[in-house]
Amino acid sequence: MDNVRNSVGLDINSRVKIQYETYPYPDYSLFIPLRTQEAYASNSLFSAQLLKERGRAAPVFTRVDAPILIAGSGDILPFVLSFWEPITHPIFAIDISERNLQRARMRSFLRPHAFHWRAGNLEDPLFKMPENIGHIDSYGVLHHLANPKHALKRLHDLMLPGATMRVMVYNSGARTWIRHIQRSFALLGLSPFDRKDLDSALKILIHLMRTNPMFAERLTPMKASILHHSARFVDTFFHAREARLPVNYWLEAFASADLECMGLFDRYAELDDLKNPLLIFPKLKDLESRVADRRFENNFEVFLTKKAPPATSPQALVPLRYPTRWLLRMPPKAWFTFSETNAISMPMRFRLWRSFVKTLGGTSVILDGHAAKLPPATWQRLARLGAVFPSNFTTVAMKDLLIAPIHKTMDQPSFPKAIDLQQDAELRSMLNGLMISKAKSKRALEQVYRRLNAAQNP
């Protein structure tokens, strides 16, 4: 049975490999300037700070040479993290796609770190992985694997006691509409490896976006970043493997791998009626109810730590040195896109940025003297974004404020009314043409309509 399971898993991963060899991801231009400060929460120091807020020290604060593992690096993350990780941290970049790694190496050529590039399958027991890892980043990878639980257990075994991990896994409930579109394209016989088929798929989605309110609401935000970019379009609507797993599966998988959930990054401010999820991980029932009624549609961006026995004596923290002069750069735009933060003055923005950079570097920064300069809700939003931490304040009142909910309740979103797509003559003409060219049956066309109509449901 184990041999059969391993064989199936390797077959799934082989198909994923073919996809990413054909379409490196995310495939940004090698020459595009990147605002690496926007990745402020993706590095080992940020995760270590979350653990520090719990009174514990992560290995990246106690070992000067703690290795960093990117489990599923894509073609950009090694470069981005090299702006944040101390130079003494070796970076191991592992990806199933050699093309991803080739592009990542080219992009990172002038970076000062010791990089180790390894192409391989995380689930292949014969693939040698680095050990004694201080931090793992696995963003958007686990749901594409054949057996995520086994992969998590393997990653856990590579980590030092107290090491940290950041993962992003899909919110499958919020992606049901995408799943229906994926199945529609499969029923139509469209292939991600045929340029004409991709053009046909894009034509269908653009038509739906133009004529259908529900699809317009869903697809318009994707127009620039996904619809007109082949690698990201395929990754969204033609992926070789997307496991549909509910949040309770993931929390059980983390627990069974002996990983402790430290925080959940609420990127789009959907959990404002809960205690700060970055500092106090939400209860399962609270997440399930908000996924069910679509109050929470973001993916699950989770910060984890490997459980470790309490330290018997205070641990000496090693001095850290950034490879980047962050204080000479603009602060992250993401901090100031919310109603509570967009009116913060430029001098205060730089003061917050300077405080953040110093805090992650191990310097104690106290902001008590600035507490009255911003409204309470502004401090709360900044804390939920990870721009400030309870340890930046000495008063109990401010520490409690940063943890408290911002709102008493969050409204359930409303959605446009569904439209019967079979009444759309132009869509019918497009679909009929594809069914004829692909020699598909009338029954398959009916299934396509069922899927597309179902994709309109919230």
XYZ file of C-alpha atoms in Angstrom:
458
model
C 0.000 0.000 0.000
C 2.826 2.407 0.869
C 4.474 1.667 -2.484
C 1.217 2.451 -4.314
C 0.777 5.662 -2.315
C 4.357 6.726 -3.054
C 3.898 5.951 -6.744
C 0.719 8.046 -6.932
C 2.422 10.871 -5.073
C 5.411 10.876 -7.401
C 3.065 10.894 -10.421
C 1.234 13.957 -9.054
C 4.499 15.734 -8.389
C 5.799 14.837 -11.851
C 2.838 16.649 -13.394
C 3.457 19.652 -11.161
C 7.116 19.634 -12.214
C 6.174 19.669 -15.902
C 3.933 22.668 -15.292
C 6.619 24.702 -13.529
C 9.331 23.752 -16.008
C 7.052 25.130 -18.722
C 5.829 28.108 -16.722
C 8.360 29.304 -14.122
C 6.550 31.003 -11.269
C 5.753 33.813 -10.594
C 7.836 34.760 -13.648
C 8.419 38.438 -12.940
C 10.896 40.038 -15.316
C 14.489 39.653 -14.196
C 14.922 43.382 -14.719
C 11.853 44.677 -12.907
C 12.686 46.692 -9.747
C 11.170 45.069 -6.676
C 10.033 46.761 -3.465
C 11.604 44.181 -1.191
C 10.418 46.042 1.900
C 6.921 44.727 1.112
C 8.267 41.292 2.130
C 8.793 42.524 5.683
C 6.806 39.600 7.156
C 8.335 36.831 5.040
C 11.715 36.536 6.738
C 13.003 34.552 9.705
C 13.415 37.642 11.908
C 9.716 38.496 11.713
C 8.684 34.970 12.722
C 11.310 35.033 15.472
C 9.849 38.293 16.771
C 6.405 36.679 17.028
C 7.985 33.917 19.103
C 9.835 36.507 21.168
C 6.489 38.134 21.984
C 5.643 34.800 23.625
C 8.749 34.970 25.778
C 10.834 32.487 23.780
C 13.935 32.840 21.625
C 14.095 31.380 18.116
C 17.342 29.797 16.828
C 17.853 32.678 14.380
C 18.347 34.908 17.449
C 20.650 32.483 19.275
C 22.730 30.973 16.430
C 24.629 33.271 14.137
C 24.665 30.713 11.299
C 21.121 29.306 11.542
C 20.244 28.061 8.016
C 17.106 29.257 6.220
C 15.161 26.810 4.037
C 12.809 27.949 1.282
C 10.664 24.888 0.602
C 9.305 25.713 -2.837
C 11.298 28.789 -3.735
C 9.824 29.773 -7.081
C 11.975 32.150 -9.092
C 11.864 35.215 -6.841
C 11.729 34.417 -3.111
C 15.469 33.701 -2.576
C 16.297 37.132 -3.978
C 13.656 38.885 -1.877
C 14.607 37.145 1.367
C 18.281 37.932 0.827
C 17.474 41.581 1.524
C 16.169 40.650 4.976
C 18.134 37.651 6.181
C 21.416 38.407 7.983
C 24.386 37.597 5.765
C 25.499 34.858 8.175
C 22.308 32.887 7.478
C 22.911 30.384 4.645
C 19.867 30.157 2.375
C 18.798 26.766 0.988
C 16.436 27.195 -1.968
C 14.581 24.018 -2.924
C 12.143 23.772 -5.809
C 10.726 21.025 -7.978
C 11.475 23.097 -11.093
C 15.007 23.571 -12.369
C 13.868 26.534 -14.455
C 12.596 28.260 -11.328
C 15.973 27.758 -9.684
C 17.882 28.922 -12.762
C 15.941 32.170 -12.800
C 16.317 32.565 -9.033
C 20.092 32.099 -9.318
C 20.356 34.690 -12.056
C 18.321 37.168 -10.038
C 20.376 36.541 -6.881
C 23.791 36.557 -8.559
C 25.041 39.702 -6.824
C 23.508 39.027 -3.411
C 26.043 38.462 -0.579
C 24.572 35.309 0.972
C 25.743 31.716 0.765
C 23.032 30.190 -1.436
C 22.496 26.455 -1.871
C 20.321 25.555 -4.871
C 18.649 22.146 -4.938
C 16.117 20.869 -7.462
C 14.001 18.069 -6.100
C 10.751 16.783 -4.678
C 10.022 17.487 -1.008
C 8.050 14.242 -0.813
C 10.739 12.024 -2.305
C 12.453 10.212 0.607
C 15.590 9.813 -1.535
C 15.918 13.568 -2.011
C 18.467 14.815 0.525
C 17.378 17.846 2.523
C 19.459 20.172 4.743
C 19.169 19.733 8.507
C 19.276 21.866 11.669
C 17.180 24.557 10.020
C 16.429 27.788 11.886
C 13.494 28.920 9.748
C 11.435 27.494 6.876
C 9.380 29.455 4.377
C 6.865 27.436 2.374
C 4.512 29.917 0.771
C 1.807 28.499 -1.484
C 3.369 25.042 -1.771
C 1.762 22.491 0.553
C -1.637 22.414 -1.186
C 0.126 21.431 -4.431
C 1.727 18.329 -2.888
C 0.408 14.774 -2.990
C 0.514 14.331 0.804
C 0.884 17.627 2.694
C 0.814 15.953 6.124
C 3.839 13.802 5.325
C 5.659 16.826 3.921
C 4.963 18.829 7.087
C 6.292 16.014 9.237
C 9.455 15.855 7.150
C 9.965 19.609 7.371
C 9.433 19.462 11.141
C 12.186 16.854 11.459
C 14.656 19.179 9.712
C 14.057 22.037 12.153
C 16.008 22.967 15.253
C 13.984 23.016 18.495
C 12.119 26.311 18.615
C 12.680 26.974 14.905
C 9.996 28.891 13.034
C 8.068 28.386 9.822
C 5.815 30.479 7.613
C 3.315 28.710 5.373
C 0.545 29.855 3.090
C -2.160 27.379 2.172
C -5.273 27.970 0.125
C -8.617 28.817 1.653
C -10.417 26.166 -0.387
C -13.885 27.341 0.597
C -13.245 30.765 -0.895
C -11.795 29.213 -4.058
C -14.843 27.108 -4.956
C -15.660 29.412 -7.862
C -12.123 28.964 -9.216
C -12.492 25.203 -8.908
C -15.659 25.313 -11.032
C -13.825 27.277 -13.720
C -10.916 24.827 -13.593
C -13.314 21.921 -14.124
C -15.093 23.781 -16.933
C -11.834 24.213 -18.819
C -11.001 20.537 -18.262
C -14.419 19.486 -19.588
C -13.811 21.639 -22.651
C -10.547 19.771 -23.239
C -8.395 22.896 -22.937
C -4.695 22.348 -22.296
C -2.315 24.737 -20.509
C 0.392 23.684 -22.960
C -1.516 24.849 -26.057
C -1.363 28.599 -26.716
C -4.655 28.544 -28.629
C -6.376 26.797 -25.728
C -5.084 29.389 -23.265
C -6.326 32.153 -25.552
C -9.742 30.473 -25.683
C -9.877 30.189 -21.896
C -8.908 33.834 -21.500
C -11.516 34.884 -24.061
C -14.223 33.083 -22.070
C -13.210 34.734 -18.803
C -12.972 38.209 -20.333
C -16.451 37.763 -21.794
C -17.835 36.639 -18.432
C -16.113 39.533 -16.696
C -17.659 41.981 -19.170
C -21.221 40.637 -19.074
C -21.731 39.039 -15.658
C -21.684 41.046 -12.384
C -20.485 38.144 -10.237
C -17.611 37.262 -12.542
C -16.773 40.952 -12.898
C -16.434 41.221 -9.120
C -14.226 38.134 -8.942
C -12.085 38.570 -12.040
C -11.499 42.316 -12.256
C -8.904 42.302 -9.420
C -7.048 39.590 -11.372
C -6.967 41.498 -14.645
C -3.481 42.955 -14.400
C -1.695 40.356 -12.290
C -3.151 37.060 -13.543
C -5.362 37.193 -16.631
C -2.686 38.645 -18.898
C 0.263 36.694 -17.546
C 0.590 33.099 -18.757
C 2.410 31.592 -15.757
C 0.012 33.056 -13.215
C -3.019 32.332 -15.403
C -2.042 28.655 -15.638
C -1.231 28.532 -11.921
C -4.732 29.790 -11.102
C -6.973 28.075 -13.632
C -5.002 25.039 -14.910
C -2.877 23.856 -12.011
C -1.794 20.221 -12.208
C -2.528 19.714 -8.495
C -4.645 21.767 -6.115
C -5.719 19.830 -3.037
C -9.090 21.033 -1.721
C -8.519 20.830 2.012
C -10.523 22.651 4.712
C -8.965 24.679 7.497
C -9.542 21.923 10.063
C -7.320 19.627 7.955
C -4.487 22.129 8.078
C -4.731 22.791 11.801
C -4.784 19.038 12.438
C -1.792 18.584 10.114
C 0.191 21.253 11.977
C -0.661 19.687 15.325
C 0.181 16.148 14.183
C 3.578 17.425 13.000
C 4.114 18.906 16.487
C 4.054 22.450 15.136
C 2.499 25.230 17.201
C 0.444 27.942 15.488
C 1.744 31.347 16.601
C -0.213 33.695 14.389
C -2.363 34.205 11.305
C -1.688 37.149 8.994
C -5.004 38.884 8.271
C -3.890 40.555 5.049
C -7.268 42.053 4.119
C -8.616 42.963 7.577
C -11.352 40.317 7.574
C -10.919 39.222 11.203
C -11.263 42.586 12.926
C -13.929 41.249 15.285
C -11.435 38.767 16.764
C -8.433 39.342 18.964
C -5.348 40.210 16.942
C -4.843 36.944 14.974
C -1.156 37.678 14.446
C -0.605 37.445 18.202
C -3.404 35.091 19.297
C -4.240 32.377 16.778
C -8.007 32.196 16.122
C -10.119 29.268 17.255
C -11.072 26.706 14.629
C -14.809 27.404 14.961
C -14.231 31.122 14.368
C -12.307 30.440 11.167
C -14.758 27.817 9.912
C -17.786 30.072 10.411
C -16.119 32.976 8.632
C -15.026 30.812 5.721
C -18.533 29.362 5.444
C -20.283 32.729 5.118
C -17.388 34.317 3.172
C -16.466 36.865 5.822
C -12.958 35.439 5.411
C -11.776 34.870 1.838
C -8.029 35.348 2.162
C -5.659 32.399 2.112
C -4.297 31.086 5.400
C -0.909 32.692 6.056
C 0.264 30.941 9.213
C 3.329 31.417 11.403
C 4.439 28.235 13.181
C 7.130 27.101 15.571
C 8.550 23.695 16.386
C 7.717 22.888 19.968
C 10.710 22.862 22.293
C 11.248 22.345 26.039
C 11.524 25.574 28.064
C 15.037 27.003 28.308
C 16.661 26.252 31.665
C 18.623 29.510 31.583
C 18.472 32.803 29.658
C 19.754 32.375 26.107
C 22.363 34.792 24.793
C 21.184 36.562 21.644
C 23.660 36.931 18.805
C 24.152 40.342 17.163
C 22.393 40.581 13.807
C 23.285 42.720 10.824
C 20.923 43.394 7.950
C 22.321 43.100 4.426
C 20.225 46.152 3.460
C 20.211 49.753 4.667
C 16.496 49.702 5.341
C 16.472 53.035 7.139
C 17.319 54.732 3.844
C 14.319 53.156 2.111
C 10.625 53.964 2.106
C 8.443 51.958 4.506
C 6.087 49.292 3.106
C 3.104 50.650 1.207
C 0.978 47.833 2.638
C 0.986 49.474 6.060
C -0.800 52.575 4.847
C -3.566 51.291 2.565
C -6.175 51.018 5.331
C -8.629 53.650 6.522
C -7.017 53.630 9.968
C -3.485 54.194 8.659
C -3.651 56.151 5.393
C -3.599 59.536 7.162
C -0.387 58.880 9.118
C 2.093 61.681 8.437
C 5.277 60.967 6.520
C 7.560 61.676 9.521
C 5.523 59.253 11.630
C 5.654 56.629 8.878
C 9.439 56.752 8.896
C 9.490 56.673 12.699
C 7.386 53.496 12.654
C 9.604 52.002 9.947
C 12.760 52.762 11.910
C 11.213 51.232 15.025
C 10.226 48.086 13.112
C 13.651 47.572 11.555
C 15.413 48.020 14.886
C 12.963 45.724 16.689
C 13.529 42.887 14.221
C 17.261 43.432 14.559
C 17.069 42.745 18.294
C 17.108 46.329 19.610
C 14.561 47.218 22.292
C 12.445 50.102 20.967
C 9.818 51.717 23.199
C 7.055 53.783 21.598
C 5.211 54.908 24.730
C 6.027 58.535 23.971
C 4.209 58.302 20.627
C 1.107 56.416 21.807
C -1.060 59.545 22.036
C -0.043 60.759 18.573
C -2.188 58.197 16.752
C -5.791 57.039 17.329
C -6.221 53.693 19.139
C -7.611 51.984 16.014
C -4.507 53.031 14.075
C -2.225 51.314 16.577
C -4.472 48.252 16.425
C -4.250 48.075 12.635
C -0.482 48.520 12.714
C -0.198 45.673 15.224
C -2.332 43.387 13.041
C -0.017 44.131 10.130
C 3.032 43.357 12.254
C 4.347 46.924 12.048
C 4.434 47.273 15.852
C 4.469 44.709 18.656
C 3.320 44.645 22.291
C 6.981 44.657 23.350
C 7.272 48.157 21.842
C 5.168 49.439 24.746
C 5.539 49.220 28.511
C 1.986 50.081 29.574
C -0.562 47.337 30.104
C -3.211 49.500 28.433
C -1.297 49.675 25.141
C -0.360 46.000 25.220
C -4.029 45.099 25.727
C -5.117 47.510 22.985
C -2.880 45.849 20.392
C -4.508 42.494 21.120
C -8.145 43.630 21.385
C -10.658 43.369 18.490
C -11.118 46.504 16.402
C -14.834 45.926 15.737
C -17.566 44.091 17.618
C -18.853 42.341 14.500
C -18.009 41.994 10.819
C -20.801 42.056 8.244
C -21.333 39.147 5.908
C -20.495 40.254 2.347
C -23.185 40.578 -0.295
C -22.786 39.274 -3.832
C -24.411 40.076 -7.193
C -27.338 37.934 -8.270
C -26.499 34.916 -10.425
C -27.508 34.939 -14.097
C -28.433 31.896 -16.188
C -25.484 31.670 -18.543
C -27.357 29.479 -21.015
C -29.199 32.616 -22.124
C -25.903 34.209 -23.210
C -25.797 33.752 -27.004
C -22.189 34.905 -27.417
C -20.967 32.539 -24.702
C -22.939 29.691 -26.251
C -21.301 30.349 -29.609
C -17.819 30.256 -28.053
C -18.530 27.052 -26.136
C -20.163 25.304 -29.104
C -17.165 26.105 -31.273
C -14.806 24.604 -28.704
C -16.956 21.512 -28.224
C -16.913 20.860 -31.973
C -13.161 21.432 -32.348
C -12.432 19.208 -29.329
C -14.997 16.542 -30.355
C -16.819 16.794 -27.036
C -20.322 15.463 -26.383
C -23.499 17.437 -25.740
C -23.482 16.057 -22.212
C -20.047 17.588 -21.614
C -21.427 20.981 -22.682
C -24.247 20.643 -20.155
C -21.685 19.903 -17.454
C -19.699 22.994 -18.462
C -22.802 25.136 -18.046
C -23.519 23.588 -14.654
C -19.995 24.384 -13.525
C -20.026 27.952 -14.816
C -23.426 28.624 -13.278
C -22.230 27.149 -9.980
C -19.173 29.417 -10.096
C -21.526 32.366 -9.590
C -22.593 31.110 -6.174
C -20.922 32.803 -3.174
